[in-house]
Short mmCIF file of C-alpha atoms (C1' of nucleotides) in Angstrom, two decimals:
data_model
loop_
_atom_site.label_atom_id
_atom_site.label_comp_id
_atom_site.label_asym_id
_atom_site.label_seq_id
_atom_site.Cartn_x
_atom_site.Cartn_y
_atom_site.Cartn_z
CA MET A 125 -24.15 19.24 4.41
CA ILE A 126 -22.20 17.12 2.37
CA TYR A 127 -18.92 15.97 3.64
CA ILE A 128 -16.46 14.93 1.43
CA ARG A 129 -13.95 12.18 2.82
CA ARG A 130 -11.06 13.63 1.85
CA MET A 131 -8.33 10.84 1.61
CA LEU A 132 -4.97 11.38 3.29
CA THR A 133 -1.82 10.93 1.38
CA ARG A 134 0.63 8.52 2.74
CA SER A 135 2.97 11.11 3.81
CA GLU A 136 0.52 12.79 5.81
CA GLU A 137 -0.38 9.49 7.48
CA ASP A 138 2.85 9.02 8.42
CA HIS A 139 3.10 12.26 10.06
CA LEU A 140 0.04 12.03 12.06
CA LYS A 141 1.18 8.81 13.32
CA ALA A 142 4.56 10.14 14.34
CA ILE A 143 2.83 13.14 16.13
CA TYR A 144 0.76 10.82 17.88
CA GLY A 145 3.98 8.65 18.54
CA LEU A 146 5.72 11.65 20.27
CA GLN A 147 2.44 12.71 22.22
CA GLN A 148 2.73 9.79 24.27
CA ALA A 149 5.63 11.02 25.84
CA GLY A 150 4.53 14.81 26.04
CA PRO A 151 1.70 17.17 25.46
CA SER A 152 2.90 18.23 21.76
CA ALA A 153 5.24 16.93 18.97
CA PHE A 154 8.37 18.95 17.87
CA THR A 155 9.36 19.57 14.59
CA LYS A 156 12.68 18.31 14.81
CA ASP A 157 11.49 14.62 16.97
CA ILE A 158 9.19 14.36 13.65
CA ALA A 159 11.59 14.83 10.95
CA GLU A 160 13.99 12.13 12.67
CA ARG A 161 11.24 9.83 12.96
CA LEU A 162 10.11 9.97 9.38
CA SER A 163 13.93 10.51 8.31
CA THR A 164 13.17 13.87 6.69
CA LYS A 165 13.99 17.32 7.31
CA ALA A 166 12.56 19.98 9.58
CA SER A 167 11.74 22.06 6.86
CA SER A 168 9.85 19.44 5.06
CA VAL A 169 8.07 18.79 8.28
CA THR A 170 6.99 22.33 8.88
CA ASP A 171 5.31 22.29 5.21
CA MET A 172 3.46 19.32 6.24
CA LEU A 173 2.32 20.75 9.63
CA LYS A 174 1.07 23.75 8.02
CA LYS A 175 -1.19 21.41 5.23
CA LEU A 176 -2.54 18.92 8.41
CA ALA A 177 -3.34 22.45 10.40
CA ASP A 178 -5.25 23.61 7.22
CA LYS A 179 -7.24 20.26 7.05
CA GLY A 180 -7.95 20.43 10.70
CA PHE A 181 -5.90 17.33 11.99
CA VAL A 182 -3.32 19.24 13.92
CA LYS A 183 -2.65 22.42 16.08
CA HIS A 184 0.26 24.10 15.04
CA ALA A 185 1.86 26.65 17.43
CA PRO A 186 4.80 27.77 15.24
CA TYR A 187 8.03 27.38 17.07
CA HIS A 188 6.02 25.48 19.67
CA GLY A 189 5.25 22.21 18.14
CA ALA A 190 2.29 20.57 17.04
CA ALA A 191 -0.61 18.60 18.59
CA LEU A 192 -3.28 16.53 17.34
CA THR A 193 -6.94 17.53 17.33
CA PRO A 194 -9.44 15.09 17.88
CA LYS A 195 -10.15 14.75 14.40
CA GLY A 196 -6.30 14.23 13.99
CA ARG A 197 -6.08 11.80 17.02
CA ARG A 198 -9.02 9.60 15.75
CA GLN A 199 -7.03 9.61 12.33
CA ALA A 200 -4.00 8.37 13.94
CA LEU A 201 -5.56 5.81 16.25
CA MET A 202 -7.28 4.01 13.11
CA LEU A 203 -3.55 3.92 11.80
CA VAL A 204 -2.04 2.68 14.59
CA ARG A 205 -5.25 0.00 14.72
CA LYS A 206 -4.12 -1.34 11.20
CA HIS A 207 -0.75 -1.42 11.88
CA ARG A 208 -1.05 -3.58 15.00
CA LEU A 209 -3.59 -5.64 13.46
CA TRP A 210 -1.66 -6.28 10.62
CA GLU A 211 1.28 -6.98 12.89
CA THR A 212 -0.75 -9.49 14.88
CA PHE A 213 -1.50 -11.24 11.47
CA LEU A 214 1.66 -11.39 10.01
CA VAL A 215 3.18 -13.01 13.35
CA GLN A 216 0.21 -15.29 14.23
CA ARG A 217 -1.10 -16.41 10.69
CA LEU A 218 1.70 -16.34 8.66
CA GLY A 219 4.52 -17.01 11.08
CA PHE A 220 6.79 -13.95 10.82
CA GLY A 221 8.91 -13.23 13.95
CA TRP A 222 8.19 -10.50 16.42
CA ASP A 223 10.87 -8.32 14.69
CA GLU A 224 10.14 -8.96 10.90
CA VAL A 225 6.81 -7.50 10.72
CA HIS A 226 7.39 -3.81 11.30
CA GLU A 227 8.34 -2.57 7.96
CA VAL A 228 5.59 -4.74 6.28
CA ALA A 229 3.16 -3.68 8.51
CA GLU A 230 4.31 -0.10 7.83
CA GLN A 231 3.07 -0.38 4.03
CA LEU A 232 -0.16 -2.37 4.97
CA GLU A 233 -1.21 0.15 7.50
CA HIS A 234 -1.72 2.42 4.27
CA VAL A 235 -4.40 0.18 2.75
CA SER A 236 -7.70 1.80 2.75
CA SER A 237 -10.68 0.01 3.23
CA GLU A 238 -12.84 0.25 6.22
CA LYS A 239 -14.20 -3.27 5.54
CA LEU A 240 -10.81 -4.78 5.26
CA ILE A 241 -9.78 -3.90 8.60
CA GLU A 242 -12.78 -4.89 10.44
CA ARG A 243 -13.08 -8.22 8.42
CA LEU A 244 -9.05 -8.60 9.60
CA ASP A 245 -10.20 -7.89 13.15
CA ASP A 246 -12.88 -10.36 12.90
CA TYR A 247 -10.41 -13.01 11.57
CA LEU A 248 -7.86 -12.55 14.41
CA ASP A 249 -10.74 -12.52 16.76
CA HIS A 250 -10.37 -9.08 18.27
CA PRO A 251 -6.93 -9.08 19.77
CA ALA A 252 -6.44 -6.53 22.48
CA TYR A 253 -2.24 -6.56 21.85
CA ASP A 254 -0.18 -6.76 18.96
CA PRO A 255 2.79 -9.22 19.26
CA HIS A 256 4.92 -6.73 20.92
CA GLY A 257 2.24 -6.21 23.60
CA ASP A 258 1.25 -2.90 22.49
CA PRO A 259 -2.53 -2.15 22.72
CA ILE A 260 -4.85 -2.44 19.34
CA PRO A 261 -7.23 0.39 19.50
CA ASP A 262 -11.02 -0.82 18.85
CA ARG A 263 -13.16 0.26 16.04
CA ASP A 264 -14.02 3.50 17.63
CA GLY A 265 -10.46 4.27 18.90
CA ARG A 266 -10.61 2.81 22.30
CA LEU A 267 -7.53 1.51 23.84
CA PRO A 268 -7.58 -1.67 25.96
CA GLU A 269 -5.99 -0.91 29.63
CA ARG A 270 -2.23 -0.33 28.82
CA ALA A 271 -0.37 -3.09 31.29
CA THR A 272 1.91 -1.08 33.58
CA ARG A 273 2.45 -3.66 36.46
CA LEU A 274 5.57 -5.83 36.21
CA LEU A 275 5.45 -9.52 36.53
CA ALA A 276 8.36 -9.44 39.04
CA ASP A 277 6.05 -7.46 41.46
CA CYS A 278 3.50 -10.19 41.28
CA ASP A 279 2.24 -12.38 44.28
CA VAL A 280 2.38 -16.40 44.52
CA GLY A 281 -1.02 -17.50 43.33
CA GLU A 282 -1.62 -14.53 40.98
CA ARG A 283 -3.28 -15.14 37.67
CA VAL A 284 -2.11 -12.73 35.06
CA ARG A 285 -1.93 -12.27 31.08
CA PHE A 286 1.40 -11.38 29.72
CA THR A 287 0.82 -8.41 27.76
CA ALA A 288 4.14 -6.45 26.89
CA VAL A 289 7.98 -6.86 27.09
CA GLN A 290 9.20 -3.46 27.99
CA ASP A 291 12.73 -2.53 26.48
CA GLY A 292 13.30 -6.22 25.18
CA SER A 293 16.41 -6.79 23.48
CA ASP A 294 16.68 -9.67 20.99
CA ALA A 295 18.45 -11.62 23.36
CA LEU A 296 15.72 -11.37 25.70
CA LEU A 297 12.63 -12.28 23.20
CA GLN A 298 14.53 -15.22 22.22
CA LEU A 299 15.34 -16.55 25.93
CA LEU A 300 11.14 -15.96 26.24
CA ASP A 301 10.42 -18.00 23.05
CA SER A 302 13.19 -20.61 24.40
CA LYS A 303 11.00 -21.04 27.41
CA GLY A 304 7.50 -20.65 25.46
CA LEU A 305 6.39 -17.66 26.97
CA GLY A 306 4.45 -15.46 24.24
CA ILE A 307 2.54 -12.28 24.45
CA GLY A 308 -1.17 -12.85 25.43
CA MET A 309 -0.43 -16.11 27.39
CA VAL A 310 -2.33 -16.43 30.86
CA LEU A 311 0.11 -17.41 33.39
CA LEU A 312 -0.36 -18.74 36.87
CA VAL A 313 2.31 -17.40 39.31
CA ARG A 314 3.23 -20.66 41.08
CA GLY A 315 5.78 -20.21 43.27
CA ARG A 316 8.93 -18.04 44.09
CA GLU A 317 12.51 -19.15 44.94
CA VAL A 318 13.45 -17.81 48.32
CA PHE A 319 17.09 -17.52 47.56
CA ASP A 320 16.95 -15.23 44.33
CA GLY A 321 13.20 -14.20 43.84
CA SER A 322 13.20 -15.96 40.39
CA LEU A 323 9.47 -17.06 39.74
CA GLU A 324 8.09 -20.45 38.81
CA LEU A 325 5.24 -19.79 35.99
CA VAL A 326 2.50 -22.22 35.07
CA PRO A 327 1.06 -21.24 31.50
CA LYS A 328 -2.49 -22.22 30.73
CA GLN A 329 -1.50 -24.24 28.21
CA GLY A 330 2.50 -25.45 27.61
CA PRO A 331 5.21 -26.56 30.17
CA ALA A 332 5.75 -24.67 33.24
CA CYS A 333 9.04 -22.84 33.56
CA THR A 334 10.68 -20.52 35.74
CA VAL A 335 11.97 -16.73 35.16
CA SER A 336 14.58 -14.72 36.91
CA VAL A 337 13.96 -11.29 38.42
CA GLN A 338 15.96 -9.67 36.12
CA VAL A 339 13.75 -10.89 33.08
CA ALA A 340 10.52 -10.71 35.26
CA ARG A 341 11.21 -6.87 35.70
CA HIS A 342 11.01 -6.17 31.85
CA LEU A 343 7.38 -8.49 31.35
CA LEU A 344 4.41 -6.18 31.91
CA ILE A 345 1.36 -7.86 32.78
CA THR A 346 -2.50 -7.29 33.38
CA PRO A 347 -4.42 -9.29 36.26
CA VAL A 348 -6.59 -11.73 34.70
CA HIS A 349 -10.23 -11.85 36.56
CA ALA A 350 -11.02 -15.57 36.50
CA MET B 595 29.31 -5.37 -10.00
CA ILE B 596 26.58 -4.39 -8.03
CA TYR B 597 22.82 -4.19 -9.00
CA ILE B 598 20.80 -1.50 -7.38
CA ARG B 599 17.35 -2.94 -6.72
CA ARG B 600 15.30 -0.19 -8.09
CA MET B 601 11.78 0.22 -6.50
CA LEU B 602 9.18 1.00 -9.17
CA THR B 603 6.53 3.46 -8.04
CA ARG B 604 2.99 2.42 -7.92
CA SER B 605 2.11 4.20 -11.13
CA GLU B 606 5.03 2.60 -12.87
CA GLU B 607 3.43 -0.81 -11.62
CA ASP B 608 -0.02 0.01 -12.64
CA HIS B 609 1.40 0.89 -16.13
CA LEU B 610 3.02 -2.70 -16.34
CA LYS B 611 0.35 -4.27 -15.43
CA ALA B 612 -2.24 -2.64 -17.70
CA ILE B 613 0.05 -3.43 -20.97
CA TYR B 614 0.37 -7.03 -19.49
CA GLY B 615 -3.53 -7.22 -19.35
CA LEU B 616 -3.68 -5.49 -23.10
CA GLN B 617 -0.85 -7.91 -24.47
CA GLN B 618 -3.22 -10.79 -23.43
CA ALA B 619 -5.19 -9.75 -26.42
CA GLY B 620 -2.90 -8.73 -28.79
CA PRO B 621 1.35 -8.43 -29.54
CA SER B 622 1.46 -4.97 -28.07
CA ALA B 623 -0.53 -2.42 -26.27
CA PHE B 624 -1.85 1.17 -27.53
CA THR B 625 -1.41 4.60 -25.79
CA LYS B 626 -5.10 5.15 -25.59
CA ASP B 627 -6.12 1.70 -24.22
CA ILE B 628 -3.57 2.08 -21.53
CA ALA B 629 -4.59 5.32 -20.78
CA GLU B 630 -8.59 4.39 -20.47
CA ARG B 631 -7.74 1.40 -18.29
CA LEU B 632 -5.70 3.62 -16.01
CA SER B 633 -8.48 6.52 -16.11
CA THR B 634 -5.63 8.95 -17.43
CA LYS B 635 -4.66 10.79 -20.33
CA ALA B 636 -2.66 9.24 -23.52
CA SER B 637 -0.29 12.18 -23.17
CA SER B 638 0.54 10.76 -19.44
CA VAL B 639 1.13 7.24 -20.63
CA THR B 640 3.45 8.50 -23.40
CA ASP B 641 5.80 10.07 -20.74
CA MET B 642 5.27 6.59 -18.55
CA LEU B 643 6.32 4.69 -21.78
CA LYS B 644 9.54 6.56 -22.40
CA LYS B 645 10.41 5.93 -18.59
CA LEU B 646 9.62 2.53 -18.51
CA ALA B 647 11.49 2.08 -21.79
CA ASP B 648 14.28 4.00 -20.45
CA LYS B 649 14.38 1.46 -17.51
CA GLY B 650 14.21 -1.66 -19.75
CA PHE B 651 10.77 -2.62 -18.87
CA VAL B 652 8.88 -1.92 -22.31
CA LYS B 653 9.91 -1.71 -25.79
CA HIS B 654 8.26 1.53 -26.76
CA ALA B 655 7.78 2.07 -30.73
CA PRO B 656 6.48 5.50 -30.80
CA TYR B 657 2.97 5.50 -32.74
CA HIS B 658 2.68 1.90 -32.77
CA GLY B 659 2.29 0.86 -29.01
CA ALA B 660 4.26 -0.69 -26.35
CA ALA B 661 5.21 -4.21 -25.57
CA LEU B 662 6.79 -5.58 -22.54
CA THR B 663 10.33 -6.51 -22.16
CA PRO B 664 11.10 -10.04 -20.71
CA LYS B 665 11.92 -8.05 -17.44
CA GLY B 666 9.04 -6.08 -17.75
CA ARG B 667 6.81 -9.30 -18.30
CA ARG B 668 8.57 -10.82 -14.99
CA GLN B 669 7.66 -7.86 -13.19
CA ALA B 670 4.05 -7.78 -14.48
CA LEU B 671 3.59 -11.44 -13.74
CA MET B 672 4.70 -10.81 -10.02
CA LEU B 673 1.95 -7.99 -9.73
CA VAL B 674 -0.49 -10.13 -11.08
CA ARG B 675 0.52 -13.14 -8.79
CA LYS B 676 0.26 -10.45 -5.72
CA HIS B 677 -3.08 -9.25 -6.92
CA ARG B 678 -4.47 -12.71 -7.31
CA LEU B 679 -3.09 -14.19 -4.27
CA TRP B 680 -4.77 -11.30 -2.23
CA GLU B 681 -7.97 -11.79 -4.01
CA THR B 682 -7.93 -15.41 -2.93
CA PHE B 683 -7.01 -14.54 0.86
CA LEU B 684 -9.78 -11.85 0.88
CA VAL B 685 -12.42 -14.12 -0.46
CA GLN B 686 -11.21 -17.73 1.34
CA ARG B 687 -10.05 -16.51 4.80
CA LEU B 688 -11.97 -12.79 5.19
CA GLY B 689 -15.31 -13.76 3.74
CA PHE B 690 -15.33 -11.25 1.13
CA GLY B 691 -17.60 -11.77 -1.95
CA TRP B 692 -16.07 -12.39 -5.37
CA ASP B 693 -16.92 -8.98 -6.78
CA GLU B 694 -15.72 -6.99 -3.50
CA VAL B 695 -12.34 -7.72 -3.83
CA HIS B 696 -10.75 -6.05 -6.73
CA GLU B 697 -10.35 -2.49 -5.72
CA VAL B 698 -8.80 -3.65 -2.15
CA ALA B 699 -6.21 -6.06 -3.91
CA GLU B 700 -5.07 -3.38 -6.22
CA GLN B 701 -3.80 -1.67 -3.11
CA LEU B 702 -2.36 -4.83 -1.48
CA GLU B 703 -0.78 -5.71 -4.52
CA HIS B 704 1.62 -2.67 -4.27
CA VAL B 705 2.80 -3.73 -0.84
CA SER B 706 6.44 -4.68 -1.65
CA SER B 707 7.74 -8.05 0.31
CA GLU B 708 9.10 -11.15 -1.01
CA LYS B 709 8.76 -12.80 2.00
CA LEU B 710 5.14 -11.40 2.72
CA ILE B 711 4.00 -12.87 -0.61
CA GLU B 712 5.76 -16.56 -0.29
CA ARG B 713 4.45 -16.82 3.19
CA LEU B 714 1.12 -15.57 1.97
CA ASP B 715 1.11 -18.28 -0.69
CA ASP B 716 2.12 -21.15 1.96
CA TYR B 717 -0.80 -20.06 3.72
CA LEU B 718 -3.49 -20.00 0.77
CA ASP B 719 -2.05 -23.58 0.22
CA HIS B 720 -0.56 -22.58 -3.13
CA PRO B 721 -3.92 -21.90 -5.19
CA ALA B 722 -3.52 -22.37 -8.78
CA TYR B 723 -6.55 -20.15 -9.53
CA ASP B 724 -8.13 -17.13 -8.03
CA PRO B 725 -11.55 -16.61 -7.11
CA HIS B 726 -12.69 -15.52 -10.68
CA GLY B 727 -10.79 -18.75 -11.98
CA ASP B 728 -7.95 -16.88 -13.28
CA PRO B 729 -4.55 -18.38 -13.02
CA ILE B 730 -2.08 -17.46 -10.31
CA PRO B 731 1.38 -17.33 -11.56
CA ASP B 732 4.09 -19.39 -9.51
CA ARG B 733 7.08 -17.52 -7.96
CA ASP B 734 8.75 -17.84 -11.01
CA GLY B 735 6.24 -16.37 -13.14
CA ARG B 736 5.23 -19.65 -14.58
CA LEU B 737 1.04 -20.03 -15.07
CA PRO B 738 -1.03 -23.02 -14.76
CA GLU B 739 -2.47 -24.24 -17.53
CA ARG B 740 -5.50 -21.99 -18.49
CA ALA B 741 -8.91 -23.50 -18.59
CA THR B 742 -10.29 -23.84 -22.23
CA ARG B 743 -12.74 -26.47 -21.98
CA LEU B 744 -16.56 -25.92 -21.32
CA LEU B 745 -18.38 -27.99 -18.92
CA ALA B 746 -21.22 -28.30 -21.15
CA ASP B 747 -18.60 -30.19 -23.49
CA CYS B 748 -17.62 -32.80 -20.52
CA ASP B 749 -18.71 -36.70 -21.15
CA VAL B 750 -20.61 -38.61 -17.97
CA GLY B 751 -18.12 -40.01 -15.78
CA GLU B 752 -15.42 -37.20 -16.04
CA ARG B 753 -13.95 -35.84 -13.18
CA VAL B 754 -13.11 -32.24 -13.43
CA ARG B 755 -12.16 -28.94 -11.67
CA PHE B 756 -14.22 -25.94 -12.15
CA THR B 757 -11.54 -23.27 -12.50
CA ALA B 758 -13.50 -20.22 -14.03
CA VAL B 759 -16.58 -18.49 -15.19
CA GLN B 760 -16.56 -17.06 -18.95
CA ASP B 761 -18.36 -13.65 -19.02
CA GLY B 762 -20.45 -14.34 -15.92
CA SER B 763 -23.36 -12.20 -14.92
CA ASP B 764 -23.98 -11.32 -11.42
CA ALA B 765 -26.95 -13.38 -11.51
CA LEU B 766 -24.88 -16.31 -12.95
CA LEU B 767 -22.76 -16.02 -9.96
CA GLN B 768 -25.42 -15.96 -7.47
CA LEU B 769 -26.88 -19.19 -9.13
CA LEU B 770 -23.85 -21.03 -8.89
CA ASP B 771 -23.41 -19.79 -5.25
CA SER B 772 -27.26 -21.21 -4.40
CA LYS B 773 -25.97 -24.69 -6.11
CA GLY B 774 -23.05 -24.58 -3.73
CA LEU B 775 -20.62 -24.48 -6.85
CA GLY B 776 -17.26 -22.24 -6.31
CA ILE B 777 -14.06 -21.97 -8.15
CA GLY B 778 -11.74 -24.51 -7.81
CA MET B 779 -14.30 -27.42 -6.93
CA VAL B 780 -13.61 -30.79 -8.12
CA LEU B 781 -16.79 -32.35 -9.86
CA LEU B 782 -17.66 -35.60 -10.74
CA VAL B 783 -20.25 -35.51 -14.00
CA ARG B 784 -22.50 -38.14 -13.09
CA GLY B 785 -25.30 -37.86 -15.75
CA ARG B 786 -26.67 -36.18 -18.52
CA GLU B 787 -30.51 -35.55 -18.85
CA VAL B 788 -31.75 -37.01 -21.92
CA PHE B 789 -34.35 -34.36 -22.67
CA ASP B 790 -32.40 -31.17 -22.25
CA GLY B 791 -29.12 -31.91 -21.78
CA SER B 792 -28.86 -30.51 -18.28
CA LEU B 793 -25.83 -32.16 -16.19
CA GLU B 794 -25.65 -33.93 -12.60
CA LEU B 795 -22.78 -32.93 -10.85
CA VAL B 796 -21.46 -34.47 -7.94
CA PRO B 797 -18.85 -32.18 -6.00
CA LYS B 798 -16.05 -33.76 -3.95
CA GLN B 799 -17.84 -32.38 -0.96
CA GLY B 800 -21.11 -30.95 -0.90
CA PRO B 801 -24.32 -31.98 -2.39
CA ALA B 802 -25.02 -33.01 -5.82
CA CYS B 803 -26.74 -30.55 -8.26
CA THR B 804 -27.94 -30.20 -11.40
CA VAL B 805 -26.90 -27.17 -13.86
CA SER B 806 -28.64 -26.55 -17.38
CA VAL B 807 -26.70 -26.65 -20.60
CA GLN B 808 -26.80 -22.63 -20.86
CA VAL B 809 -25.19 -22.48 -17.39
CA ALA B 810 -22.63 -25.22 -18.18
CA ARG B 811 -21.50 -23.07 -21.63
CA HIS B 812 -20.22 -20.52 -19.29
CA LEU B 813 -18.23 -22.51 -16.76
CA LEU B 814 -14.71 -23.30 -17.95
CA ILE B 815 -13.06 -26.83 -16.41
CA THR B 816 -9.42 -28.37 -16.32
CA PRO B 817 -9.47 -32.50 -16.39
CA VAL B 818 -8.34 -34.08 -12.77
CA HIS B 819 -6.03 -36.53 -13.57
CA ALA B 820 -6.76 -38.92 -10.64
"C1'" DA C 554 20.39 42.23 29.39
"C1'" DT C 555 23.40 40.09 26.01
"C1'" DC C 556 25.02 36.80 23.10
"C1'" DA C 557 26.02 32.17 21.42
"C1'" DT C 558 23.51 28.05 20.06
"C1'" DT C 559 19.94 25.49 18.71
"C1'" DA C 560 15.37 25.01 16.70
"C1'" DT C 561 12.11 26.56 13.32
"C1'" DT C 562 10.45 28.51 9.50
"C1'" DT C 563 10.82 30.73 4.88
"C1'" DA C 564 12.67 31.20 0.64
"C1'" DG C 565 13.43 29.14 -3.68
"C1'" DG C 566 14.50 24.86 -6.52
"C1'" DC C 567 14.13 20.22 -8.34
"C1'" DA C 568 11.60 15.55 -9.61
"C1'" DT C 569 7.44 13.34 -10.14
"C1'" DG C 570 3.53 12.43 -12.21
"C1'" DT C 571 -0.28 14.46 -14.14
"C1'" DC C 572 -3.25 17.67 -17.29
"C1'" DT C 573 -4.65 20.62 -21.47
"C1'" DA C 574 -3.46 22.26 -26.10
"C1'" DA C 575 -0.74 22.32 -30.15
"C1'" DA C 576 1.85 19.87 -33.51
"C1'" DT C 577 3.05 15.54 -35.54
"C1'" DT C 578 1.94 10.97 -37.59
"C1'" DA C 579 -0.69 6.95 -39.41
"C1'" DT C 580 -4.78 5.36 -41.49
"C1'" DG C 581 -8.42 4.55 -44.38
"C1'" DA C 582 -12.00 6.17 -47.89
"C1'" DT C 583 -12.47 8.40 -52.06
"C1'" DA D 136 -2.06 9.94 -54.21
"C1'" DT D 137 -4.86 12.91 -51.08
"C1'" DC D 138 -7.00 14.21 -47.69
"C1'" DA D 139 -10.04 13.84 -43.16
"C1'" DT D 140 -9.64 11.73 -39.27
"C1'" DA D 141 -8.21 9.40 -35.22
"C1'" DA D 142 -4.07 8.39 -32.48
"C1'" DT D 143 -0.04 10.05 -30.65
"C1'" DT D 144 3.44 12.70 -29.20
"C1'" DT D 145 5.53 17.11 -27.78
"C1'" DA D 146 5.62 21.51 -25.14
"C1'" DG D 147 4.41 24.06 -21.40
"C1'" DA D 148 1.72 24.12 -16.77
"C1'" DC D 149 0.63 22.98 -12.12
"C1'" DA D 150 0.49 20.55 -7.35
"C1'" DT D 151 2.97 17.23 -4.28
"C1'" DG D 152 6.67 16.49 -1.35
"C1'" DC D 153 10.97 16.81 -0.71
"C1'" DC D 154 15.32 19.27 -0.41
"C1'" DT D 155 19.44 23.17 0.85
"C1'" DA D 156 20.39 27.59 2.38
"C1'" DA D 157 19.39 31.60 4.63
"C1'" DA D 158 16.39 34.30 7.80
"C1'" DT D 159 14.05 34.31 12.18
"C1'" DA D 160 12.95 32.81 16.73
"C1'" DA D 161 13.40 30.82 21.14
"C1'" DT D 162 16.75 29.30 25.03
"C1'" DG D 163 20.36 29.10 28.60
"C1'" DA D 164 25.03 30.51 30.15
"C1'" DT D 165 27.12 34.39 31.37
#
DNA sequence: ATCATTATTTAGGCATGTCTAAATTATGAT
DNA sequence: ATCATAATTTAGACATGCCTAAATAATGAT
């Protein structure tokens, strides 16, 4: 039995990723939502869904949306992996801002080389989260635990890793920058102001700072066991 | 007057680069040679030449080959720049071997982001030569002086930069690796064996070594003034 | 249950980039 | 100068991925 590795086109990859993204919110992805994500028309999406279904990446229930097959999900996770690793590279190594990387990563993720992506992963020290705090699947498609707790709900004395920003406006991102807070940092919750509940934080490296409850409600964390 | 930046397709870019490559050897590039480089057919190349001529990148003299216009050359130089910078990145940062990078760089060079390529150039410290010793155009398309002198012709006491390998077989590349010699290294020619003319070399960093005349005749260098 | 509305699919068309086969042009040997 | 040969271009076809417009299916309000 010979398996021919069939290269996916850029457009096919884009569709898989869009479906994956939409399935984070629900069990299946609807044609019009896919079309909107990709800035195309619904009829074009239908065509592509048929093709992807033929190739076994997608289960297409006409008029009722599409869902990834296990094979399709694997493919999508690899794309997400590539996208987020490149974003990490752009920010951590090339000094891009959080907000400048998406478009470029969108192109880089379609470069196809197993070796390249594994070397990049090594070079970046196997990051678990990208610069936006989104989890990076490992080479087998496993996702690290997603952050679900809010910094605002932490107790004094807890040690946590700041892993994501929820609904972050540019203003919020800039505020965090100005306080020296960045994704991936380990923080000790040193204290809590009685009057307004604001939190006193001590980063593992860098100066201590204070954030308001309003801000802390946008910051997702995972506990650090150590 | 509004200039619309017209994005080139991947195929258009490939053709420009092929023509550029062939023009290194002669004044114009012939249809069949372009076709051979790109693994397509001559008729496909003709179509593309007409298109590129319409867009002003190429001067096409039917039956007599094609030549880049200044605009086409600028475009081609930027592609060469991207290709060689990515090759440098793959080898110097990700630990790829000299011989493994071409195909991947071929994909990466088509990623379009002015900022990306300038940041990459900064990150790599503005290398003048890629891992094969080929010159990297700067952001304005200027090429560093190409190495023309052979190490074999150097005098004792000269300080030179090893910039390229001419007609390098895999065996030769491996021999160089084993002696710790790599593209870009600055070498002092410390001595010369009277009996067989072999050269004693002292790298700026790393252990001294000796290479035979046969080997030295394949190594291109540029003088280092310092 | 019907119907207006919305989502989706189908049908048919178009641009791109490739191909094969046929026609045309250039070239070098005689 | 002619002609066989090689290179090139032209003509016509096809797959891909997109579009618009029309037909069809699902949905929710009445």
